[in-house]
PDB file of C-alpha atoms in Angstrom:
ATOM      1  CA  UNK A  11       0.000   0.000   0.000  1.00 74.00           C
ATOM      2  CA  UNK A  12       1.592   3.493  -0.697  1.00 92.00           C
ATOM      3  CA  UNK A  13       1.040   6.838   1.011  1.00 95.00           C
ATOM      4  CA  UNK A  14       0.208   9.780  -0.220  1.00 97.00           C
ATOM      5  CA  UNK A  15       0.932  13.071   1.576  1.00 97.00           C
ATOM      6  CA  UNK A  16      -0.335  16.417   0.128  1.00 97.00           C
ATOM      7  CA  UNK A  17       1.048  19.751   0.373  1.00 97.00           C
ATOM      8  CA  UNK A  18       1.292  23.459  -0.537  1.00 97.00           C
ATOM      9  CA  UNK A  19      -2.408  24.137  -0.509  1.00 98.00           C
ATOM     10  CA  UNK A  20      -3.140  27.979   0.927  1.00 98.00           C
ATOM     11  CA  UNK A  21      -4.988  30.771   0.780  1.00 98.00           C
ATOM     12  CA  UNK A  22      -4.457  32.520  -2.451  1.00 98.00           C
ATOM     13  CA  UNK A  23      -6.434  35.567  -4.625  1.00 98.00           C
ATOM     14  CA  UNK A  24      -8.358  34.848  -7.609  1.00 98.00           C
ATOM     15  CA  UNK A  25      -6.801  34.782 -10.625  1.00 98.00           C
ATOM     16  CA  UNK A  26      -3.444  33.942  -8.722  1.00 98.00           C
ATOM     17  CA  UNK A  27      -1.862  30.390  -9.036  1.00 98.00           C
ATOM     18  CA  UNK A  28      -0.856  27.930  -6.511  1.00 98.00           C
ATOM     19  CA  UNK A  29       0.620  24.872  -6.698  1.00 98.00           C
ATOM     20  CA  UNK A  30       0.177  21.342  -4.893  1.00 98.00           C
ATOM     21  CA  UNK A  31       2.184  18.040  -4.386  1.00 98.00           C
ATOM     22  CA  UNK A  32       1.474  14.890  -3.358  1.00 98.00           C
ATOM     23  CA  UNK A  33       4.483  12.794  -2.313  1.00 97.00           C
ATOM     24  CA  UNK A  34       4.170   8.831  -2.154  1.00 96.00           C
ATOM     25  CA  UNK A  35       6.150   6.477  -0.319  1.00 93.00           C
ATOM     26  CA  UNK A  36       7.682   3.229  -1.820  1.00 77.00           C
ATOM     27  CA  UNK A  37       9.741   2.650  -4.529  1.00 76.00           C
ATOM     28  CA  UNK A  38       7.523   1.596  -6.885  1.00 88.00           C
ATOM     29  CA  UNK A  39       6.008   4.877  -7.936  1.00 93.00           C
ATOM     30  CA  UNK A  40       6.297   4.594 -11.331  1.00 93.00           C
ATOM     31  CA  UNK A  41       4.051   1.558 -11.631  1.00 93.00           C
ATOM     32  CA  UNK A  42       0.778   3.404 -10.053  1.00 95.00           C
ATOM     33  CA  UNK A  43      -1.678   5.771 -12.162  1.00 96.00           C
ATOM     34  CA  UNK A  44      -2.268   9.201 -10.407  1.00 97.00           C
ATOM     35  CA  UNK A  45      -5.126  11.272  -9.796  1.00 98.00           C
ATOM     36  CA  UNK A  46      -6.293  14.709  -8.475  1.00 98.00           C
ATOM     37  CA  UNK A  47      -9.577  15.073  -6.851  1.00 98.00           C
ATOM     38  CA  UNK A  48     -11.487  17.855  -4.619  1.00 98.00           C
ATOM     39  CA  UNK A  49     -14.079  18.305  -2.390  1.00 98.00           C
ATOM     40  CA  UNK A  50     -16.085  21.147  -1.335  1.00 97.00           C
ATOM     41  CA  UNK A  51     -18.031  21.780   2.452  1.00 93.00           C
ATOM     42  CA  UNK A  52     -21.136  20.107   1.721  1.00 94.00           C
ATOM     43  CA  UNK A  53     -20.070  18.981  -1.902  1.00 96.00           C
ATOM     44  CA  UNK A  54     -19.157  14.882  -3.162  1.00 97.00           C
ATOM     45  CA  UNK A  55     -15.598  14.814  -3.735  1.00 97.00           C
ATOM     46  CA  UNK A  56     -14.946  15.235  -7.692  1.00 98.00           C
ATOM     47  CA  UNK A  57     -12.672  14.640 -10.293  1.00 98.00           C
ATOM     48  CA  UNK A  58      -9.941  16.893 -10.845  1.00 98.00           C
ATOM     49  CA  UNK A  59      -7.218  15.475 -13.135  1.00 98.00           C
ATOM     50  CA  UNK A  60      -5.082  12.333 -14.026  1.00 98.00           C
ATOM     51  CA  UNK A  61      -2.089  11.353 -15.214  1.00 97.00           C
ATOM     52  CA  UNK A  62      -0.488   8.078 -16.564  1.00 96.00           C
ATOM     53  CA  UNK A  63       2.493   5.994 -15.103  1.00 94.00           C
ATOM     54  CA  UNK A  64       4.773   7.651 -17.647  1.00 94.00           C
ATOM     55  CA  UNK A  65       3.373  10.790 -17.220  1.00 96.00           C
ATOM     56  CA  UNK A  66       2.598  10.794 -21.386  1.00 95.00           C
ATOM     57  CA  UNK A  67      -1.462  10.941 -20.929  1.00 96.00           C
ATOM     58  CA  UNK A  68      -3.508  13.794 -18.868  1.00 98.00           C
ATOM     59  CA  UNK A  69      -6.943  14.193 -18.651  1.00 98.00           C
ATOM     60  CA  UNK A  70      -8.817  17.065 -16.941  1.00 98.00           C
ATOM     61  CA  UNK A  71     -12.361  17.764 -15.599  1.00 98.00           C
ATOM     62  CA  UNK A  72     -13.585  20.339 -18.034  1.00 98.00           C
ATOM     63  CA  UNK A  73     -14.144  22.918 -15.000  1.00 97.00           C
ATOM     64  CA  UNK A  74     -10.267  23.447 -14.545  1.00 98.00           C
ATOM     65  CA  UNK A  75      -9.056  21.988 -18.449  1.00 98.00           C
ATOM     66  CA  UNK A  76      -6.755  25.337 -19.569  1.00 98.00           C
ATOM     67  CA  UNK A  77      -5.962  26.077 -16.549  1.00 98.00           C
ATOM     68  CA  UNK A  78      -4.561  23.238 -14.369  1.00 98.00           C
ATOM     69  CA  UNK A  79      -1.628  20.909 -15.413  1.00 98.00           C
ATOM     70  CA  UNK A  80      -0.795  17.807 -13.857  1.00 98.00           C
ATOM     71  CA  UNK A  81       3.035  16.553 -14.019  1.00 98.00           C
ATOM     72  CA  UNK A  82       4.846  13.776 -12.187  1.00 97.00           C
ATOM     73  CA  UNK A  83       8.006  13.774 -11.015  1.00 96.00           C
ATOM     74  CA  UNK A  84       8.730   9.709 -10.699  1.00 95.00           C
ATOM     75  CA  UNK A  85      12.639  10.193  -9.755  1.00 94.00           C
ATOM     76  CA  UNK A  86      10.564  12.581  -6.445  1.00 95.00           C
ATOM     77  CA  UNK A  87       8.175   9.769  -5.983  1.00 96.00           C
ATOM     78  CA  UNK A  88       5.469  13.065  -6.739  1.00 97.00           C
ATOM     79  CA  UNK A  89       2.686  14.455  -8.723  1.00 98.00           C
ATOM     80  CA  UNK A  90       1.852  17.986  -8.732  1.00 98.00           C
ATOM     81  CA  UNK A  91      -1.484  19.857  -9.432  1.00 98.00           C
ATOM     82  CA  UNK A  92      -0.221  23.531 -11.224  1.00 98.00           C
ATOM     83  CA  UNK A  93      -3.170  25.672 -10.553  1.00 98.00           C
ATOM     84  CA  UNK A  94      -3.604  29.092 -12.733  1.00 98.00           C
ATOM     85  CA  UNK A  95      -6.189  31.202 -13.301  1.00 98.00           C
ATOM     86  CA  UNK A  96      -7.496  30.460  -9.864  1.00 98.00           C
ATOM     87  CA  UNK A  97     -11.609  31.025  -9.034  1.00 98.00           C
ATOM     88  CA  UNK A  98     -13.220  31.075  -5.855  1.00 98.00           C
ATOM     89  CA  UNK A  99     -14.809  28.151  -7.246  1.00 97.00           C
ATOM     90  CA  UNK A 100     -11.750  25.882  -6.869  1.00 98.00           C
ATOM     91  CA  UNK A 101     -11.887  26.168  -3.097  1.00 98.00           C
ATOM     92  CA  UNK A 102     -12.006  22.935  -1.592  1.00 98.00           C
ATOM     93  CA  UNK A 103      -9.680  20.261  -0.090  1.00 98.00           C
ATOM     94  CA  UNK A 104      -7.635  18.822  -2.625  1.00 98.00           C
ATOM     95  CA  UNK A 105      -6.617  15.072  -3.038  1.00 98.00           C
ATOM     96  CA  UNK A 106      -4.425  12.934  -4.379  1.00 98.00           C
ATOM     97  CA  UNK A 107      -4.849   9.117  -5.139  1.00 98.00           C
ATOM     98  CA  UNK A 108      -3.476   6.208  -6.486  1.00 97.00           C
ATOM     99  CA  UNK A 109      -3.880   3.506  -8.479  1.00 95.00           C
ATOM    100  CA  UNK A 110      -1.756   0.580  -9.210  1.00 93.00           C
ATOM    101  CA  UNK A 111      -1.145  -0.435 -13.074  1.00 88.00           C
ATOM    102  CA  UNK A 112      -3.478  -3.406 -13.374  1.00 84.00           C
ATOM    103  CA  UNK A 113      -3.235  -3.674 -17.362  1.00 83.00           C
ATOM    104  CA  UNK A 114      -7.380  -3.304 -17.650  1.00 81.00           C
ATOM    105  CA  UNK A 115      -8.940  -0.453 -18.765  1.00 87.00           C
ATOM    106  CA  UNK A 116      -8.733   2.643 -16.675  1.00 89.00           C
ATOM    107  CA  UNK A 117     -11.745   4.765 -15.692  1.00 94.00           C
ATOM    108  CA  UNK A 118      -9.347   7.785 -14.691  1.00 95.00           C
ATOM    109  CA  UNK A 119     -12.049  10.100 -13.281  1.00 96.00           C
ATOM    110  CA  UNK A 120     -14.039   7.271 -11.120  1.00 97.00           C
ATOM    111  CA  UNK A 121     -13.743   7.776  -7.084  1.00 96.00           C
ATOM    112  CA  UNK A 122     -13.636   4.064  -7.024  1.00 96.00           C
ATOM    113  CA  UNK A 123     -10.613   3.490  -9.448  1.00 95.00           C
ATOM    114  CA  UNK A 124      -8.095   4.284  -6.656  1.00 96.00           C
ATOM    115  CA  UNK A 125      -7.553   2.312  -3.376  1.00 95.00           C
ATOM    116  CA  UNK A 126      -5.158   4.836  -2.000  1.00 96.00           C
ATOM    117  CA  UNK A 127      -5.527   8.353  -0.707  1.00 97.00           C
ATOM    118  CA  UNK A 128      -3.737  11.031   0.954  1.00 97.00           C
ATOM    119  CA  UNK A 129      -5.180  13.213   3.568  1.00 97.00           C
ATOM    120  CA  UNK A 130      -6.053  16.509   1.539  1.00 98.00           C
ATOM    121  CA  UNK A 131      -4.509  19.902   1.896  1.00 98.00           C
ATOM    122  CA  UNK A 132      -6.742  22.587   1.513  1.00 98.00           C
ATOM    123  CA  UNK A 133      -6.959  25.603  -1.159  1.00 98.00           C
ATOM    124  CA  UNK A 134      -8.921  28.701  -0.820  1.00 98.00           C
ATOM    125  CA  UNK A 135      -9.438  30.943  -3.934  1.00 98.00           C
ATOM    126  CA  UNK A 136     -10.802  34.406  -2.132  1.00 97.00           C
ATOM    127  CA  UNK A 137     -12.898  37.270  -4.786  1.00 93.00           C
TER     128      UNK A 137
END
């Protein structure tokens, strides 16, 4: 099982950019897709963005696609959420997640895809 620890989340003004990482434990980081996801008070968590073991495929919820990037760092053992263009929309606790490479088809942006999550870190976006 690897763990996922989030970080750099804050309190930043709209239209600013912050960025967060999610550091994993193991050695075997490379072998595990990677996912962002957020939740809102009062809100079901949602899908934010993914990225392949490689790091050569992204995909984005279309609420942050142009202005989010997702990157991996396997060397770090850590994926990274860029966030530009920030609204006060994009407030919430952000997590990351895990998924080990399984060889069947991957349903990136499904809660129940990943068996591992880190604790959240949070981001508010203030008008």
């Amino acid at each position: 099982q690897v763990q996922l620890v989030e970080s750099g989340g804050g309190l930043v003004q709209a239209g600013g950019s912050l960025r967060v990482s999610c550091a994993a434990s193991g050695r075997t980081f490379s072998n595990y897709y990677m996912g962002w996801f957020r939740q809102a008070p009062g809100k079901e968590r949602e899908f934010v963005a993914a990225i392949s073991r490689s790091g050569a495929s992204t995909y984005y919820a279309d609420s942050v696609k142009g202005r989010f990037t997702i990157s991996r760092d396997n060397a770090k053992n850590t994926v990274y959420l860029q966030m530009n263009s920030l609204k006060p929309e994009d407030t919430a606790v952000y997590f990351c997640a895990a998924r080990l490479y399984s060889g069947s088809y991957w349903r990136f942006f499904a809660i129940d895809e990943y068996h591992s999550w880190g604790q959240g870190t949070q981001v508010t976006v203030s008008s």
